[in-house]
CSV table of C-alpha atoms in Angstrom, one decimal:
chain,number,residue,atom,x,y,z
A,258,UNK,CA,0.0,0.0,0.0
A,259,UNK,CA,1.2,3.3,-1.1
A,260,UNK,CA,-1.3,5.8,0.7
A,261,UNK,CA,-2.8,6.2,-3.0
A,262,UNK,CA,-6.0,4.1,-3.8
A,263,UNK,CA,-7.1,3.9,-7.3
A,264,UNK,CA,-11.2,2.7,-7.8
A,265,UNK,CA,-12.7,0.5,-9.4
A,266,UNK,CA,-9.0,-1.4,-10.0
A,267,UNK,CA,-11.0,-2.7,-13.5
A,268,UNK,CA,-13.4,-1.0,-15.6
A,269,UNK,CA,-14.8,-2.3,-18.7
A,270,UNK,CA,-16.8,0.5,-20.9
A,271,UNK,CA,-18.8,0.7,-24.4
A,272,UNK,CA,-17.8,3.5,-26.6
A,273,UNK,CA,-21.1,5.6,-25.6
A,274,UNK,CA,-20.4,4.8,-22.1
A,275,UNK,CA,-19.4,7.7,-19.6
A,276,UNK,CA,-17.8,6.9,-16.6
A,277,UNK,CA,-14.8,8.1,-14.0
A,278,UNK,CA,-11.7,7.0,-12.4
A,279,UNK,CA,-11.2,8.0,-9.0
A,280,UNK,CA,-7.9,8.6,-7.2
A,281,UNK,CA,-7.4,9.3,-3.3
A,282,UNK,CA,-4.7,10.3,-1.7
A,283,UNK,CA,-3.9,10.8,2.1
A,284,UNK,CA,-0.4,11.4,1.8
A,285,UNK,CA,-0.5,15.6,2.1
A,286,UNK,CA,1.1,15.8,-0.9
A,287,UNK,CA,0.1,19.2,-3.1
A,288,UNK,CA,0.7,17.3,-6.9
A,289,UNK,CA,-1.0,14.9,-8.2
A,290,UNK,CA,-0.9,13.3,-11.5
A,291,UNK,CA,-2.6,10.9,-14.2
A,292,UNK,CA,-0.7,8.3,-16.5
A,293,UNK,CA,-1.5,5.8,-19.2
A,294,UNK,CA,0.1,3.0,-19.8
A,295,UNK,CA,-1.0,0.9,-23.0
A,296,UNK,CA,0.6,-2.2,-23.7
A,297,UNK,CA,4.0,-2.4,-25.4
A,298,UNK,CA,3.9,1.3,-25.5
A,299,UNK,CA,6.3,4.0,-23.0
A,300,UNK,CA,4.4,4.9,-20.3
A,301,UNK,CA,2.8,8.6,-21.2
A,302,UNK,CA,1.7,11.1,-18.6
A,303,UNK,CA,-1.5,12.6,-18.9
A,304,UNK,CA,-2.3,15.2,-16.9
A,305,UNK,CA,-0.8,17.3,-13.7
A,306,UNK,CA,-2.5,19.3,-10.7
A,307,UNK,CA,-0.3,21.0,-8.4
A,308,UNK,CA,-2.9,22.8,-5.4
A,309,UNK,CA,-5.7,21.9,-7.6
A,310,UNK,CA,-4.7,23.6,-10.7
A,311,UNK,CA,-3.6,21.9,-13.6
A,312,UNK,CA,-0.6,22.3,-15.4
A,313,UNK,CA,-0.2,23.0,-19.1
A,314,UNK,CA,-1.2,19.9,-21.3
A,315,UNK,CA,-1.6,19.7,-25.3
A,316,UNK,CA,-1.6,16.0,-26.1
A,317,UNK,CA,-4.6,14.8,-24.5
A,318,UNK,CA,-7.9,13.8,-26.5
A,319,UNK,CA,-10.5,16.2,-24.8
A,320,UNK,CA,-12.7,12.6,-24.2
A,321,UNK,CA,-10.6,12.7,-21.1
A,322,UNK,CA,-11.6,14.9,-18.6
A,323,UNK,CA,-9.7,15.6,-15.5
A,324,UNK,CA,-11.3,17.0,-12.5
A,325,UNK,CA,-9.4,17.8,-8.9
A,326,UNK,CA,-12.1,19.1,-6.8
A,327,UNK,CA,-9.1,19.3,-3.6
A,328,UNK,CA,-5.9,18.2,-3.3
A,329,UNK,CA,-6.9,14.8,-1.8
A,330,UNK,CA,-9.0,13.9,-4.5
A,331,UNK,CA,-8.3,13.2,-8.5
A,332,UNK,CA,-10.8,12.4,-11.0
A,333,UNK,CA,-10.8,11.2,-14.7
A,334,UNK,CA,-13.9,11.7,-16.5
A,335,UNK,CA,-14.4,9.0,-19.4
A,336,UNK,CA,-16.7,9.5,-22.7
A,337,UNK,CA,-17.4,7.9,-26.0
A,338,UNK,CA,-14.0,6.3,-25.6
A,339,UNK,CA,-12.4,4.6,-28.2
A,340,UNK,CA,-10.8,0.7,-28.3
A,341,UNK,CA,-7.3,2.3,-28.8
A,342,UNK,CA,-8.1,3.8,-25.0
A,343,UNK,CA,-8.0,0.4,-23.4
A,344,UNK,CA,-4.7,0.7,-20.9
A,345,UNK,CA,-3.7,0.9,-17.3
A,346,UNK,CA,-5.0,4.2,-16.0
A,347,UNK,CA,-2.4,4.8,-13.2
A,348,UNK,CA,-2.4,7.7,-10.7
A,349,UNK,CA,0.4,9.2,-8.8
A,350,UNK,CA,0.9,12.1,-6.1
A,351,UNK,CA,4.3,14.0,-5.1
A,352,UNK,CA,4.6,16.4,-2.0
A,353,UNK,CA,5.2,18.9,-4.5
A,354,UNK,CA,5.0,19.4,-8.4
A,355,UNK,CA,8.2,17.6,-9.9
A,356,UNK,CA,9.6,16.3,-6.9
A,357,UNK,CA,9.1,12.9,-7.8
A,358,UNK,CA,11.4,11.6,-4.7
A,359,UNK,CA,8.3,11.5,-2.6
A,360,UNK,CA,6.0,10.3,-5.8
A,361,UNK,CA,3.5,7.7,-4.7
A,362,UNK,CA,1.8,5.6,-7.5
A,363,UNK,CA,-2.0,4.1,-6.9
A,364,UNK,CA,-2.8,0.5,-8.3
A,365,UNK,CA,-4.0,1.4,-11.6
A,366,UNK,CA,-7.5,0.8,-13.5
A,367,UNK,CA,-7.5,-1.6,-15.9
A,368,UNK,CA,-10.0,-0.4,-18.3
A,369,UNK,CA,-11.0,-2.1,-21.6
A,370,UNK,CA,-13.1,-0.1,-23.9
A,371,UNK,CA,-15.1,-2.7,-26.6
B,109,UNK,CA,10.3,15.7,-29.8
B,110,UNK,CA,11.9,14.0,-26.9
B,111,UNK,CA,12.7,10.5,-27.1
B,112,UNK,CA,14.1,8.1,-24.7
B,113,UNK,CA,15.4,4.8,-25.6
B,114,UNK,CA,16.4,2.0,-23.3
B,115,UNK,CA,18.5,-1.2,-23.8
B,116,UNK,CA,17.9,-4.1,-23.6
B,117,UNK,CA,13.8,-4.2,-23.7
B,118,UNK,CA,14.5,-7.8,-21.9
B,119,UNK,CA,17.7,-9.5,-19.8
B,120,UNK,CA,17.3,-12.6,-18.1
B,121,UNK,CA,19.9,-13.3,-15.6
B,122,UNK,CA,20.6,-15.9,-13.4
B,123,UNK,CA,20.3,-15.1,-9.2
B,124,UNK,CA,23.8,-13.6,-8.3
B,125,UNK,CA,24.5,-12.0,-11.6
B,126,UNK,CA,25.4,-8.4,-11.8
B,127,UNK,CA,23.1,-6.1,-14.4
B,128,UNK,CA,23.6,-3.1,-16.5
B,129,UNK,CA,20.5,-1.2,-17.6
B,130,UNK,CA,20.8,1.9,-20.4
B,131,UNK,CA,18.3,4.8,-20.9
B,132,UNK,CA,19.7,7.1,-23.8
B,133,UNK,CA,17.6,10.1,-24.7
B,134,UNK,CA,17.8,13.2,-26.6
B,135,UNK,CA,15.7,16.2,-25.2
B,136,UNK,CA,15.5,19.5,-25.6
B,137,UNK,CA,15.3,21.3,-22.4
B,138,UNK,CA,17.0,18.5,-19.8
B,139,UNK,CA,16.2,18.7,-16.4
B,140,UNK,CA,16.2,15.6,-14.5
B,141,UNK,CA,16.5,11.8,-15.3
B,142,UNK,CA,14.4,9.1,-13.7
B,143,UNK,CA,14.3,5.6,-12.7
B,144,UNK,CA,11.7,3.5,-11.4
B,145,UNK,CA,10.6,-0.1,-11.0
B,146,UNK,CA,7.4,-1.9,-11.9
B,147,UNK,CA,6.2,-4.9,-10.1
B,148,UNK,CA,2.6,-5.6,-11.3
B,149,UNK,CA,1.3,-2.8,-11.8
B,150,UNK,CA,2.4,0.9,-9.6
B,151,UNK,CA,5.7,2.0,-10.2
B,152,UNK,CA,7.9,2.8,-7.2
B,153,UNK,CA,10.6,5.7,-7.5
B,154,UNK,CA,14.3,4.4,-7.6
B,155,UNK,CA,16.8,7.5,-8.6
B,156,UNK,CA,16.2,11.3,-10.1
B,157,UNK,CA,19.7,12.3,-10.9
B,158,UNK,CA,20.5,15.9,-12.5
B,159,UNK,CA,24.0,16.0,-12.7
B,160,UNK,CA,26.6,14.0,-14.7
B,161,UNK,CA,29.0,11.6,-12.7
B,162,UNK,CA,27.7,11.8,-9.1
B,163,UNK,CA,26.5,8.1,-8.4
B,164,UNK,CA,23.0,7.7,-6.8
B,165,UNK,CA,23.2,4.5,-4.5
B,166,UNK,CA,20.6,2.4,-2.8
B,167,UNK,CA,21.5,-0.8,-1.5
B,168,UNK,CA,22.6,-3.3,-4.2
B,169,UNK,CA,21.2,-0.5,-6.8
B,170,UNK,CA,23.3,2.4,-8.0
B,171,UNK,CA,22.7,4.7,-11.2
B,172,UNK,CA,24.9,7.6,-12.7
B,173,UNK,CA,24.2,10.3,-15.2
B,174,UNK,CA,26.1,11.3,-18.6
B,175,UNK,CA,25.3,14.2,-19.6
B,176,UNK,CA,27.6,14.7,-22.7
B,177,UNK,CA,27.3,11.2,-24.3
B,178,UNK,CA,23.1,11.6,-23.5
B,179,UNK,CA,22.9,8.3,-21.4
B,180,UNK,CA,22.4,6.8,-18.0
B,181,UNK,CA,23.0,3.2,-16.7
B,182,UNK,CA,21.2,1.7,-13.2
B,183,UNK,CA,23.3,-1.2,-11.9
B,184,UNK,CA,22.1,-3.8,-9.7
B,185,UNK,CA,24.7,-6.0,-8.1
B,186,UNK,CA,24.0,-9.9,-6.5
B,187,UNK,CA,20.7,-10.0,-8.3
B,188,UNK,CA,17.5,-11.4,-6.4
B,189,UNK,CA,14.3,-13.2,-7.7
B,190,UNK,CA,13.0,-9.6,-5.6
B,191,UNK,CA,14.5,-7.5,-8.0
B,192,UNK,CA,12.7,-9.1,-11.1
B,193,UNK,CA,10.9,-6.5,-12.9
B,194,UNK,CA,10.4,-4.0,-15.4
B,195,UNK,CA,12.5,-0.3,-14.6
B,196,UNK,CA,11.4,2.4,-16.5
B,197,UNK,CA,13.8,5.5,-17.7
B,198,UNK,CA,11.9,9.3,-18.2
B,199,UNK,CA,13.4,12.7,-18.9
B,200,UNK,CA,11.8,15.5,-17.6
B,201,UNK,CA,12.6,18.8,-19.7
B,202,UNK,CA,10.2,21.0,-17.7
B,203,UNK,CA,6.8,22.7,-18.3
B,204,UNK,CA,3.7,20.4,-17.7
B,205,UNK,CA,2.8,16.9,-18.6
B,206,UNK,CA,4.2,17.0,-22.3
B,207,UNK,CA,7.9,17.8,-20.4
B,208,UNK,CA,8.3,14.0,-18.5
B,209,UNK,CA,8.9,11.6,-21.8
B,210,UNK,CA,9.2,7.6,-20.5
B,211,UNK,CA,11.3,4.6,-22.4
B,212,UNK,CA,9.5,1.4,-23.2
B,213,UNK,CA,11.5,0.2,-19.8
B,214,UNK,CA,13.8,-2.9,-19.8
B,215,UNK,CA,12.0,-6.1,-18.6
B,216,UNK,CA,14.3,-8.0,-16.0
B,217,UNK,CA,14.1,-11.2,-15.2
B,218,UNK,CA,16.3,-13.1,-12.7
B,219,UNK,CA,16.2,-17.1,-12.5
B,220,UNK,CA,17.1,-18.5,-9.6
């Protein structure tokens, strides 16, 4: 156990489906961070909050939404996903942006999108 | 666009053997490299290293930084069935999440 939990752990969705990703963390840490990991392919960070706010980020497909009502919680909101989405949805916090010494990862989601 | 290349994408080793893992990478803005290891699923934080030639220990596990030939190496001596894994490389060259680039990682296996 890493002080971050990750629910549900796996997540299977149709392409009009909309659901979330949920990510806690107790830890007191201020940054807090969303990664995907697809199979045979580098690991990609998706999104960063640091005291709520996030960071700068281009590359993302806007049928990902992030939401970080506080600095304890992180959301990803899911919708009309596509097959190419199915990955390992892991979540990660750091006492402060880029100080990935104290980084914490969460289980992961497995989500497969059919 | 960044890239970040490890060798070799798989090693297996027997228990006792001593391993060299590479992460190469071309980046625009360096900042920091990273290691980590992956067991199952959530990565664990092994080594952020900023400047060339100062060696980052832990343990049995030790990684240093070149940053005129572009390349670090992690090391792990007297190899355990533990220490099986995969251990991911990233550059961070700054600015948000587009600015931490990952390798593919190098998949380690140790018989025993």
């Amino acid at each position: 156990e890493t002080g971050v939990t990750q629910t549900p752990r796996h997540l299977v969705m149709g392409m009009t489906n909309k659901k979330s990703l949920k990510c806690e963390q107790h830890l007191g840490h201020n940054a807090m961070y969303w990664y995907k990991q697809s199979a045979k392919k580098p690991l990609e960070l998706m999104f960063v909050y640091n005291f709520k706010e996030q960071t700068e980020n281009n590359s993302v497909p806007s049928r990902f939404s992030p939401e970080c009502p506080n600095s304890s919680h992180l959301f990803l909101h899911l919708h009309t996903l596509q097959p190419e989405d199915s990955a390992l949805y892991l979540c990660a916090s750091s006492q402060d942006l880029w100080y990935q010494e104290t980084q914490y990862f969460g289980p992961g989601t497995r989500l497969l999108v059919l | 666009e960044d890239k970040v290349v490890q060798s070799p994408l798989s090693l297996v080793v027997h228990e006792g053997d001593t391993v060299t893992l590479n992460c190469s990478y071309e980046v625009t803005n360096f900042r920091s490299l990273l290691w980590y290891k992956q067991e199952k699923k959530a990565p664990t934080f092994l080594f952020m290293l900023t400047s060339s030639g100062i060696e980052k220990k832990s343990g049995r596990l030790s990684s240093i930084l070149d940053k005129k030939e572009l390349f670090s190496i992690l090391n792990i001596t007297a190899t355990q069935t533990g220490d099986s894994a995969v251990y991911l490389c990233a550059v961070y060259s700054g600015g948000g999440a587009d600015g931490l680039t990952f390798g593919k990682g190098t998949h380690l296996i140790i018989q025993p």
